[in-house]
Amino acid sequence: MTQTDMTMTNQSNGQSNGNVGSEAVIVAKDVEKWYDNGFNVLKGVSLDVYKGEVVVVMGPSGSGKSTFIRTFNALEPYQKGKITIDGIEISHDLKNIEEVRREVGMVFQQFNLFPHLTVLQNVTLAPIWVRKQKKREAEEIAMQLLERVGILAQANKFPGQMSGGQQQRVAIARSLAMQPKIMLFDEPTSALDPEMVREVLDVMRGLADSGMTMVCVTHEVGFAREVADRVVLMDEGLLVEENTPDEFFNNPQEDRSKKFLSQIL
Amino acid sequence: MASRSNSPISGIQSLLRDERFWKIAFQALIVLFVVDLLWHFSATLNDNMLGRGINFGFGFLGNPAGFAIGESLLDYQAQDAYSKVIQVGIINSLRVMIVGVILATTVGITAGVASFSDNWLLYKISRAYVGLVRNVPLLLQLFFWYLAVFFSFPAPRNPFLFPNANMSWLVLSKKGIYIPGPAFTPATWTGIILLAVSLLLIGLVFNSVKVVRSGSYRGGVGPLLGYGFSLLMIPVLLVAEFFLLFNWDAEKGLYFKGAFPSLMSSPQGLWVIVLLALIIPLVVLARWRTQVIVEQGQSGKPQLVAIALLLLLGLGILLFALGWESPVAALKDDGTFTGGVTGGLKLSLEYAAIVTGLTFYTGAFIAEIVRAGIQSVSQGQWEAARSLGLNSGLAMRMVVFPQALRVIIPPLNSEFANLAKNSSLALAIGYPDLYSVANTTFNQTGRPVEVFLLMMATYLIINLLISFNMNQLNSAVQFKER
Amino acid sequence: MTTTSPNSPLVVESSPPPIAQSGPVAWLRKHLFNTWYNTLLTVILAVVMLLAVWGIFNWAFRLAEWAVVPNNLALFMSGLYPAAQRSRIWAMLGVNVAMAGVTWGLLARNQAQLFGRSILIGVGILCAGLIIFPLTRPSAVALIGMVVLTLACAWGGKALGQRKLNLTQFLSAAWFLVYSISLLILAGGDIRNSLLFLVATIVLSIWLASIVFNVLTKFSVVDAISGNTVGIWAMRVLWFGGSLALFLPVYGFLNVPLPLKIVTMVTYIAFVSLLVPILADRRTLTTFVVAASMFGLGCFLITVVADLIGGTIGLQAIGTNNWGGLTLTLFLAITGIALCFPIGVLMALGRRSNLPIIKGLSIAYIELIRGVPLISILFMGQVMIPLFLPEGVRPDNIVRAIVGLTLFSSAYLAENVRAGLQAIPRGQSEAAASLGLNNPLTLSLIVLPQALKTAIPAIVGQFISLFQDTTLLGIVGLVELLGISNSILANPKYLGDYSEAYLFIAMLYWFFCYAMSLGSRRIELALNTER
């Protein structure tokens, strides 16, 4: 069976993608974080993410889910616990932080494209300046990525001239240009009009199929059911329940999970 | 698998790679450089001053000044001490700043509102005024007013009288501009100015008290410093307020009496106190009336009557108790003018020039600020207010203007500060404001550093006062947002 | 065919509006006379305006003595500049005007029509004004020639911009070059002492160094050195020596007690000289040291070769005492804004930093300077700068003035840039960080370009203020435009001609300030067409 066939069968069975590896690329152990005003946003969260796995993090607003995944690429510092990305520990070590950020890509809710640069320039900026690639090389790779997300025709336009869905796809291509090992998605479709959500989710689906390790914070239940290997629920800074999508949506164990699901399903 | 060496790194290497280390190290280096620089400059300064035989110190302030000052509200003679000179300068500057702020705001609001007028001529005139005045330097305008306009006034022996020679409301000559004015002694004027300054200080006191009471000194060095500073400021400010308001001895250290003693030294001053005291019952009555209308549904008429009576009383005091006089040009026996003028309020040409120049220049900038503020309120607000049944006056007062104020006050803050600083240009036209007398002082004493420190500290304090009070106003008009 | 009820018409034809809805009479009624108070207001204002206009025209054409302006035109324009060298002023004007025209054309390359109606009207008024103004005939002709030059260069700039797309990024460099050339023409002197030569040396050295560096890379010399233990230690020693050599001369002259000197020296050596080479990876260090050495060598060689050419090359030197009038005003304003820019940006960044010391120092600098009047800073500059410097060092009056103006403007510019920085959403720097860009890269590639674009109106406003503030230098003894007017008016021949002289320079100031604010709006529009 070809890889595509296998994934299709697995998806229709509601089982996890058979491509999950055995090594944990993200190891987060007892992570605790306090904001400057003293608020304890993460109260001891542990999560292991394996290579090729797609983990969806859900939860009510204020549960700390965005903050948690932002600790994975050192955008948010944490005070207690230990996070290791692909063997590199995230600490105050400057070199480590640099390395982690090269291995982890992130897609934001507000896209955060650079408005003063064209789409192509947005995608080639980091490879040229951080990975020190030559401009022509970077542009070739960028064009391939843009084609993959379906934006090739707009390569020389500015972000302000594009719709939200198109911008988010460019943002995905921009992160992929750095050839990361892990992709983080922080509510990527929450700021989009409904008709554009589909195109972005399709790109994310394709990415998952190609074996990328992904951690997504999202409210898109359909995506979670079909693509995720694991769904995790966070509430009030703690990890409440984690399970396969099937089990999670059909058979929630915890009360808080049941309450949350009753609100979104 | 990531390709990096797994070899353990030495202690010092891990220290070097720690971002906290570099943050501290970098700041330490900067502190050292700054300290070096400051030390270097002050040491060189000291050496150079010693070379000239001058020791750094403020003792010279007690020495007699030996130069005359054109105009002064304090009774200044040429042999008075330098510290008195500085105080005269400060009061002269305050005279310009206070009047300038009031007039400039009036002109600015008028021109700003006029730019929304549907009368084409008025609109064009206001735009032309703003476009013309903003693009010509202030100093040039000051010179123009002083030399080209005011200096072309007739000689004192041939003054211009308006409306006629027997009953003049206005006397213009090269000696000055004379307008009808209340019979205030210089002490009364000083008292009014001091009262105004003390009101500004009160804003600062309230702010410090608020910071101390909120007790938030967690969260880093910044808030802690702010807390400590406010704690320190409260006693300092209270002492300053005491001296401003109640200082009794006008010959030792401070050469002016506090606001209340100054005002109480003359009958008109007492009436001024009464007039200002009327504000308190007025405010109370207005609040009571609003409360009665809103909460109890009464008509509020009795309060309105009381307010009206109080206003009439105030108007009466204003018109009759303050002793208004018209300027009278003194006549010789043969009907020609001696050049002297009795009665009325005398505005020297220098004072008139600096106030006029500042008013029109700052007024143009304020007009633009007001215009931007009113424009920022969307048309929808007007429409919503009208559709609720509010007439255009109420709509402007209750809906549009408060929202416009949000946008107007921050830039207005810096415009007032600019006016205060621009008043220092009085040097160029010979009005003895703070900067001007400071200039003469350091030329005479050869001590630029001390005098500059004093003078710059004063301007900084004035700026601080304006900025704090405007910030209070700003917070009051903000919306509460999520 | 629609069905209609019996009583309503099938189609309502549009009928003409009631009379007096359009036309000049209607316009008057609507805008000037629509209510009784407006009518009254219009009448009063019209009367006052007519009286004022008649009075002004009466004065301007009959009573005023305009001789003061054409008789002293050279003084107004260039101060005490020697008459024989005045052609240099015209040359300078020509160069700048040409560059301005080219810039205009380049920025407007996407516009359909370069010379729109409003521009042609403006140019027409300008030329008419030049003819009517009390100027000498030759000057008026030359100035009209300058206008024509601007238009021609604008046309050329537009053509150039349409052919080659990426020229806008070279605009700042080109203007800097024009500034250096103008300075050279104005000040004269040996060309080897000029700013232009310095810039040329640096650019040439960089170019030479990069050529040599590329050759070295081809032969893998850099890798060889960084791989070799001896090589890398040689690099470290060179770094140590170089940073000390740059630092010690400055430090040796500081007037501070010895213990403080030692502490600072040790700290400096510890961090910059010793720790950086350990921290940086070998390849980067080698690259940097090799490149820097090539650069230094290049500068040295060029200077030596240039000095070998004997004698003086260049125009006659004209000391700063002879600069004055409008030329001096423009020079002071342009130099002031150019210098205050980097300082202002640094202070704005410092104020937004998280490091408390940096933030505190920036706030202290900005608020202290913004809290005092400009004239006190300028006087401080004139009077006190000699006191802060060792015996015998007496900087030029103009240098002191520029220091004062720069310090003052940088504090205000810092606030304007800070507003621009605050307008950038946090997500931009987060996105940059998540892509792996470090702080300096994020700043220079992402944050600053956007912030500066947003802050352009405020920055141009600051420039206009600075231009107006040059008038204060007249009080501290410099003979810029206002200062020289006062000197001219002190001449008994022109006693009392205040209005004429002041009106003339007021028109000059007005023209420049108004042109700048118009230009700022155009620049904004031009930069936004990129979107």
Short mmCIF file of N, CA and C in Angstrom, two decimals, chain C residues 274-400:
data_model
loop_
_atom_site.label_atom_id
_atom_site.label_comp_id
_atom_site.label_asym_id
_atom_site.label_seq_id
_atom_site.Cartn_x
_atom_site.Cartn_y
_atom_site.Cartn_z
N LEU C 274 38.31 40.10 25.58
CA LEU C 274 38.61 38.71 25.90
C LEU C 274 37.44 37.77 25.67
N LEU C 275 36.27 38.20 26.11
CA LEU C 275 35.17 37.26 26.11
C LEU C 275 34.52 37.11 24.74
N VAL C 276 34.46 38.22 23.99
CA VAL C 276 33.81 38.10 22.68
C VAL C 276 34.49 37.06 21.80
N PRO C 277 35.84 37.07 21.71
CA PRO C 277 36.45 36.05 20.85
C PRO C 277 36.19 34.64 21.33
N ILE C 278 36.00 34.46 22.65
CA ILE C 278 35.70 33.11 23.11
C ILE C 278 34.28 32.74 22.74
N LEU C 279 33.39 33.73 22.80
CA LEU C 279 31.97 33.45 22.56
C LEU C 279 31.70 33.22 21.08
N ALA C 280 32.26 34.08 20.24
CA ALA C 280 31.96 33.97 18.82
C ALA C 280 32.58 32.70 18.24
N ASP C 281 31.90 32.12 17.29
CA ASP C 281 32.50 30.90 16.73
C ASP C 281 33.65 31.29 15.82
N ARG C 282 34.54 30.34 15.58
CA ARG C 282 35.84 30.65 14.99
C ARG C 282 35.72 31.29 13.62
N ARG C 283 34.80 30.79 12.85
CA ARG C 283 34.71 31.26 11.48
C ARG C 283 34.32 32.74 11.46
N THR C 284 33.31 33.07 12.29
CA THR C 284 32.86 34.48 12.33
C THR C 284 33.99 35.38 12.76
N LEU C 285 34.71 34.97 13.80
CA LEU C 285 35.79 35.80 14.31
C LEU C 285 36.84 36.02 13.23
N THR C 286 37.25 34.92 12.58
CA THR C 286 38.28 35.05 11.55
C THR C 286 37.80 35.99 10.44
N THR C 287 36.57 35.76 9.99
CA THR C 287 36.04 36.60 8.92
C THR C 287 36.11 38.06 9.32
N PHE C 288 35.61 38.34 10.54
CA PHE C 288 35.56 39.73 10.96
C PHE C 288 36.95 40.34 11.04
N VAL C 289 37.87 39.61 11.69
CA VAL C 289 39.22 40.18 11.88
C VAL C 289 39.89 40.41 10.53
N VAL C 290 39.79 39.42 9.64
CA VAL C 290 40.42 39.57 8.32
C VAL C 290 39.81 40.75 7.58
N ALA C 291 38.48 40.82 7.57
CA ALA C 291 37.82 41.91 6.85
C ALA C 291 38.21 43.26 7.42
N ALA C 292 38.21 43.36 8.77
CA ALA C 292 38.54 44.64 9.39
C ALA C 292 39.97 45.04 9.07
N SER C 293 40.88 44.04 9.09
CA SER C 293 42.28 44.37 8.79
C SER C 293 42.41 44.86 7.37
N MET C 294 41.72 44.19 6.43
CA MET C 294 41.78 44.64 5.04
C MET C 294 41.28 46.07 4.93
N PHE C 295 40.17 46.34 5.64
CA PHE C 295 39.58 47.67 5.57
C PHE C 295 40.56 48.72 6.08
N GLY C 296 41.15 48.41 7.27
CA GLY C 296 42.10 49.36 7.84
C GLY C 296 43.28 49.59 6.91
N LEU C 297 43.76 48.50 6.33
CA LEU C 297 44.89 48.60 5.42
C LEU C 297 44.53 49.47 4.23
N GLY C 298 43.33 49.25 3.71
CA GLY C 298 42.87 50.02 2.56
C GLY C 298 42.84 51.51 2.87
N CYS C 299 42.25 51.85 4.02
CA CYS C 299 42.18 53.27 4.39
C CYS C 299 43.58 53.86 4.47
N PHE C 300 44.45 53.10 5.13
CA PHE C 300 45.81 53.59 5.33
C PHE C 300 46.48 53.85 3.98
N LEU C 301 46.39 52.85 3.10
CA LEU C 301 47.04 53.00 1.80
C LEU C 301 46.52 54.20 1.04
N ILE C 302 45.18 54.33 1.01
CA ILE C 302 44.60 55.43 0.25
C ILE C 302 45.07 56.76 0.79
N THR C 303 45.05 56.88 2.14
CA THR C 303 45.48 58.15 2.72
C THR C 303 46.93 58.44 2.37
N VAL C 304 47.78 57.42 2.46
CA VAL C 304 49.19 57.64 2.17
C VAL C 304 49.38 58.07 0.72
N VAL C 305 48.72 57.34 -0.19
CA VAL C 305 48.85 57.68 -1.61
C VAL C 305 48.35 59.10 -1.86
N ALA C 306 47.23 59.44 -1.23
CA ALA C 306 46.68 60.78 -1.45
C ALA C 306 47.64 61.85 -0.95
N ASP C 307 48.29 61.55 0.19
CA ASP C 307 49.18 62.57 0.74
C ASP C 307 50.43 62.76 -0.11
N LEU C 308 50.77 61.71 -0.88
CA LEU C 308 51.97 61.83 -1.69
C LEU C 308 51.82 62.90 -2.75
N ILE C 309 50.57 63.09 -3.18
CA ILE C 309 50.34 64.14 -4.17
C ILE C 309 50.51 65.47 -3.48
N GLY C 310 51.51 66.20 -3.85
CA GLY C 310 51.81 67.41 -3.11
C GLY C 310 50.86 68.55 -3.40
N GLY C 311 51.04 69.59 -2.70
CA GLY C 311 50.28 70.81 -2.94
C GLY C 311 48.85 70.69 -2.47
N THR C 312 48.05 71.67 -2.81
CA THR C 312 46.65 71.67 -2.39
C THR C 312 45.77 71.45 -3.58
N ILE C 313 44.87 70.50 -3.43
CA ILE C 313 43.88 70.34 -4.50
C ILE C 313 42.56 70.82 -3.94
N GLY C 314 41.97 71.74 -4.61
CA GLY C 314 40.64 72.12 -4.13
C GLY C 314 40.38 73.60 -4.30
N LEU C 315 39.20 73.96 -3.95
CA LEU C 315 38.80 75.36 -4.05
C LEU C 315 39.37 76.14 -2.88
N GLN C 316 39.31 77.44 -3.01
CA GLN C 316 39.79 78.29 -1.93
C GLN C 316 38.96 78.07 -0.67
N ALA C 317 39.68 77.97 0.43
CA ALA C 317 38.99 77.68 1.69
C ALA C 317 38.26 78.93 2.18
N ILE C 318 37.01 78.77 2.52
CA ILE C 318 36.23 79.88 3.09
C ILE C 318 35.85 79.47 4.50
N GLY C 319 36.36 80.21 5.48
CA GLY C 319 36.10 79.87 6.87
C GLY C 319 34.64 80.02 7.25
N THR C 320 34.25 79.35 8.33
CA THR C 320 32.85 79.39 8.73
C THR C 320 32.41 80.77 9.18
N ASN C 321 33.34 81.66 9.50
CA ASN C 321 32.94 83.01 9.87
C ASN C 321 32.27 83.73 8.73
N ASN C 322 32.57 83.28 7.52
CA ASN C 322 32.03 83.98 6.36
C ASN C 322 30.74 83.37 5.86
N TRP C 323 30.29 82.30 6.51
CA TRP C 323 29.03 81.73 6.07
C TRP C 323 27.90 82.47 6.75
N GLY C 324 26.84 82.69 6.03
CA GLY C 324 25.74 83.40 6.67
C GLY C 324 24.48 83.34 5.83
N GLY C 325 23.47 84.01 6.30
CA GLY C 325 22.23 84.14 5.53
C GLY C 325 21.53 82.82 5.33
N LEU C 326 20.78 82.74 4.26
CA LEU C 326 19.96 81.56 3.98
C LEU C 326 20.83 80.31 3.82
N THR C 327 22.02 80.50 3.25
CA THR C 327 22.92 79.35 3.09
C THR C 327 23.24 78.74 4.44
N LEU C 328 23.59 79.58 5.41
CA LEU C 328 23.92 79.07 6.72
C LEU C 328 22.71 78.41 7.37
N THR C 329 21.54 79.05 7.22
CA THR C 329 20.32 78.47 7.78
C THR C 329 20.10 77.06 7.25
N LEU C 330 20.19 76.92 5.92
CA LEU C 330 19.96 75.61 5.33
C LEU C 330 21.01 74.61 5.79
N PHE C 331 22.26 75.05 5.84
CA PHE C 331 23.32 74.14 6.26
C PHE C 331 23.09 73.65 7.68
N LEU C 332 22.77 74.59 8.58
CA LEU C 332 22.55 74.21 9.98
C LEU C 332 21.36 73.26 10.10
N ALA C 333 20.28 73.58 9.40
CA ALA C 333 19.08 72.75 9.53
C ALA C 333 19.35 71.33 9.02
N ILE C 334 19.97 71.24 7.83
CA ILE C 334 20.18 69.92 7.24
C ILE C 334 21.16 69.10 8.06
N THR C 335 22.27 69.72 8.49
CA THR C 335 23.22 68.98 9.30
C THR C 335 22.58 68.55 10.61
N GLY C 336 21.80 69.46 11.20
CA GLY C 336 21.15 69.14 12.47
C GLY C 336 20.24 67.94 12.35
N ILE C 337 19.40 67.92 11.34
CA ILE C 337 18.45 66.81 11.24
C ILE C 337 19.19 65.52 10.89
N ALA C 338 20.23 65.61 10.07
CA ALA C 338 20.95 64.39 9.71
C ALA C 338 21.63 63.79 10.93
N LEU C 339 22.25 64.63 11.75
CA LEU C 339 22.95 64.12 12.91
C LEU C 339 22.00 63.67 14.00
N CYS C 340 20.88 64.35 14.14
CA CYS C 340 20.00 64.00 15.26
C CYS C 340 19.26 62.71 14.98
N PHE C 341 19.24 62.27 13.74
CA PHE C 341 18.49 61.07 13.40
C PHE C 341 19.00 59.81 14.11
N PRO C 342 20.29 59.47 13.95
CA PRO C 342 20.75 58.26 14.64
C PRO C 342 20.60 58.34 16.15
N ILE C 343 20.93 59.51 16.72
CA ILE C 343 20.82 59.64 18.18
C ILE C 343 19.36 59.46 18.61
N GLY C 344 18.46 60.10 17.88
CA GLY C 344 17.05 60.01 18.23
C GLY C 344 16.54 58.58 18.17
N VAL C 345 16.92 57.85 17.10
CA VAL C 345 16.47 56.46 16.97
C VAL C 345 17.02 55.62 18.12
N LEU C 346 18.31 55.83 18.45
CA LEU C 346 18.91 55.09 19.56
C LEU C 346 18.16 55.34 20.87
N MET C 347 17.87 56.60 21.13
CA MET C 347 17.17 56.95 22.37
C MET C 347 15.76 56.34 22.38
N ALA C 348 15.09 56.36 21.23
CA ALA C 348 13.75 55.78 21.19
C ALA C 348 13.81 54.29 21.49
N LEU C 349 14.78 53.60 20.88
CA LEU C 349 14.93 52.18 21.14
C LEU C 349 15.28 51.94 22.60
N GLY C 350 16.17 52.80 23.12
CA GLY C 350 16.57 52.64 24.51
C GLY C 350 15.39 52.80 25.46
N ARG C 351 14.52 53.76 25.13
CA ARG C 351 13.39 54.00 26.01
C ARG C 351 12.44 52.81 26.02
N ARG C 352 12.39 52.05 24.93
CA ARG C 352 11.48 50.91 24.86
C ARG C 352 12.15 49.62 25.30
N SER C 353 13.41 49.71 25.74
CA SER C 353 14.10 48.48 26.08
C SER C 353 13.64 47.96 27.43
N ASN C 354 13.91 46.68 27.66
CA ASN C 354 13.53 46.10 28.95
C ASN C 354 14.60 46.27 30.00
N LEU C 355 15.81 46.64 29.58
CA LEU C 355 16.90 46.76 30.54
C LEU C 355 16.72 48.08 31.30
N PRO C 356 16.58 48.01 32.60
CA PRO C 356 16.23 49.22 33.36
C PRO C 356 17.24 50.36 33.24
N ILE C 357 18.54 50.04 33.19
CA ILE C 357 19.53 51.11 33.11
C ILE C 357 19.39 51.86 31.79
N ILE C 358 19.29 51.10 30.71
CA ILE C 358 19.19 51.72 29.39
C ILE C 358 17.92 52.57 29.34
N LYS C 359 16.84 51.98 29.83
CA LYS C 359 15.56 52.70 29.78
C LYS C 359 15.65 53.97 30.59
N GLY C 360 16.22 53.85 31.81
CA GLY C 360 16.31 55.03 32.66
C GLY C 360 17.16 56.12 32.04
N LEU C 361 18.31 55.74 31.49
CA LEU C 361 19.18 56.75 30.87
C LEU C 361 18.48 57.42 29.70
N SER C 362 17.80 56.64 28.88
CA SER C 362 17.12 57.24 27.73
C SER C 362 16.04 58.21 28.19
N ILE C 363 15.24 57.77 29.17
CA ILE C 363 14.17 58.65 29.64
C ILE C 363 14.77 59.92 30.21
N ALA C 364 15.86 59.77 30.99
CA ALA C 364 16.49 60.96 31.59
C ALA C 364 16.94 61.92 30.50
N TYR C 365 17.62 61.38 29.49
CA TYR C 365 18.10 62.23 28.41
C TYR C 365 16.95 62.95 27.73
N ILE C 366 15.93 62.18 27.32
CA ILE C 366 14.83 62.76 26.57
C ILE C 366 14.09 63.80 27.40
N GLU C 367 13.73 63.46 28.63
CA GLU C 367 12.90 64.39 29.41
C GLU C 367 13.68 65.62 29.84
N LEU C 368 14.98 65.45 30.16
CA LEU C 368 15.76 66.62 30.54
C LEU C 368 15.84 67.62 29.40
N ILE C 369 16.15 67.10 28.22
CA ILE C 369 16.31 68.03 27.10
C ILE C 369 14.98 68.62 26.67
N ARG C 370 13.92 67.80 26.72
CA ARG C 370 12.64 68.35 26.30
C ARG C 370 12.08 69.33 27.32
N GLY C 371 12.63 69.32 28.53
CA GLY C 371 12.06 70.17 29.56
C GLY C 371 12.63 71.57 29.59
N VAL C 372 13.68 71.83 28.82
CA VAL C 372 14.30 73.15 28.89
C VAL C 372 14.17 73.86 27.54
N PRO C 373 14.17 75.21 27.56
CA PRO C 373 14.02 75.93 26.30
C PRO C 373 15.24 75.74 25.41
N LEU C 374 15.03 75.79 24.12
CA LEU C 374 16.12 75.60 23.16
C LEU C 374 17.18 76.66 23.34
N ILE C 375 16.73 77.88 23.62
CA ILE C 375 17.70 78.96 23.68
C ILE C 375 18.69 78.73 24.81
N SER C 376 18.24 78.09 25.89
CA SER C 376 19.19 77.85 26.97
C SER C 376 20.21 76.80 26.54
N ILE C 377 19.79 75.81 25.77
CA ILE C 377 20.74 74.81 25.29
C ILE C 377 21.73 75.45 24.32
N LEU C 378 21.24 76.34 23.44
CA LEU C 378 22.15 76.97 22.50
C LEU C 378 23.14 77.87 23.21
N PHE C 379 22.66 78.62 24.19
CA PHE C 379 23.56 79.47 24.94
C PHE C 379 24.56 78.64 25.71
N MET C 380 24.04 77.53 26.27
CA MET C 380 24.92 76.62 26.98
C MET C 380 26.03 76.17 26.05
N GLY C 381 25.63 75.84 24.83
CA GLY C 381 26.62 75.41 23.86
C GLY C 381 27.66 76.47 23.61
N GLN C 382 27.20 77.71 23.38
CA GLN C 382 28.15 78.75 23.06
C GLN C 382 29.05 79.09 24.24
N VAL C 383 28.44 79.15 25.43
CA VAL C 383 29.17 79.65 26.58
C VAL C 383 29.92 78.55 27.31
N MET C 384 29.26 77.39 27.45
CA MET C 384 29.82 76.41 28.39
C MET C 384 30.65 75.33 27.74
N ILE C 385 30.50 75.12 26.44
CA ILE C 385 31.29 74.04 25.84
C ILE C 385 32.79 74.24 26.07
N PRO C 386 33.32 75.44 25.93
CA PRO C 386 34.76 75.60 26.21
C PRO C 386 35.12 75.22 27.64
N LEU C 387 34.16 75.40 28.57
CA LEU C 387 34.47 75.08 29.95
C LEU C 387 34.60 73.58 30.18
N PHE C 388 33.94 72.79 29.32
CA PHE C 388 33.99 71.34 29.50
C PHE C 388 35.15 70.70 28.78
N LEU C 389 35.84 71.49 27.98
CA LEU C 389 36.93 70.91 27.22
C LEU C 389 38.26 71.38 27.79
N PRO C 390 39.31 70.61 27.58
CA PRO C 390 40.61 71.02 28.10
C PRO C 390 41.04 72.37 27.55
N GLU C 391 41.98 73.00 28.27
CA GLU C 391 42.46 74.32 27.89
C GLU C 391 42.86 74.38 26.44
N GLY C 392 42.45 75.43 25.78
CA GLY C 392 42.96 75.64 24.44
C GLY C 392 42.11 75.03 23.34
N VAL C 393 41.21 74.14 23.71
CA VAL C 393 40.37 73.57 22.65
C VAL C 393 39.15 74.47 22.50
N ARG C 394 39.08 75.15 21.37
CA ARG C 394 37.98 76.08 21.16
C ARG C 394 37.24 75.71 19.89
N PRO C 395 36.17 74.97 20.03
CA PRO C 395 35.50 74.59 18.79
C PRO C 395 34.84 75.79 18.13
N ASP C 396 34.65 75.61 16.86
CA ASP C 396 34.04 76.62 16.02
C ASP C 396 32.64 76.99 16.53
N ASN C 397 32.25 78.24 16.34
CA ASN C 397 30.90 78.67 16.72
C ASN C 397 29.82 77.83 16.09
N ILE C 398 30.04 77.52 14.82
CA ILE C 398 29.02 76.77 14.10
C ILE C 398 28.95 75.35 14.62
N VAL C 399 30.11 74.80 14.99
CA VAL C 399 30.09 73.46 15.57
C VAL C 399 29.28 73.46 16.85
N ARG C 400 29.48 74.47 17.68
CA ARG C 400 28.73 74.55 18.93
C ARG C 400 27.24 74.65 18.65
#
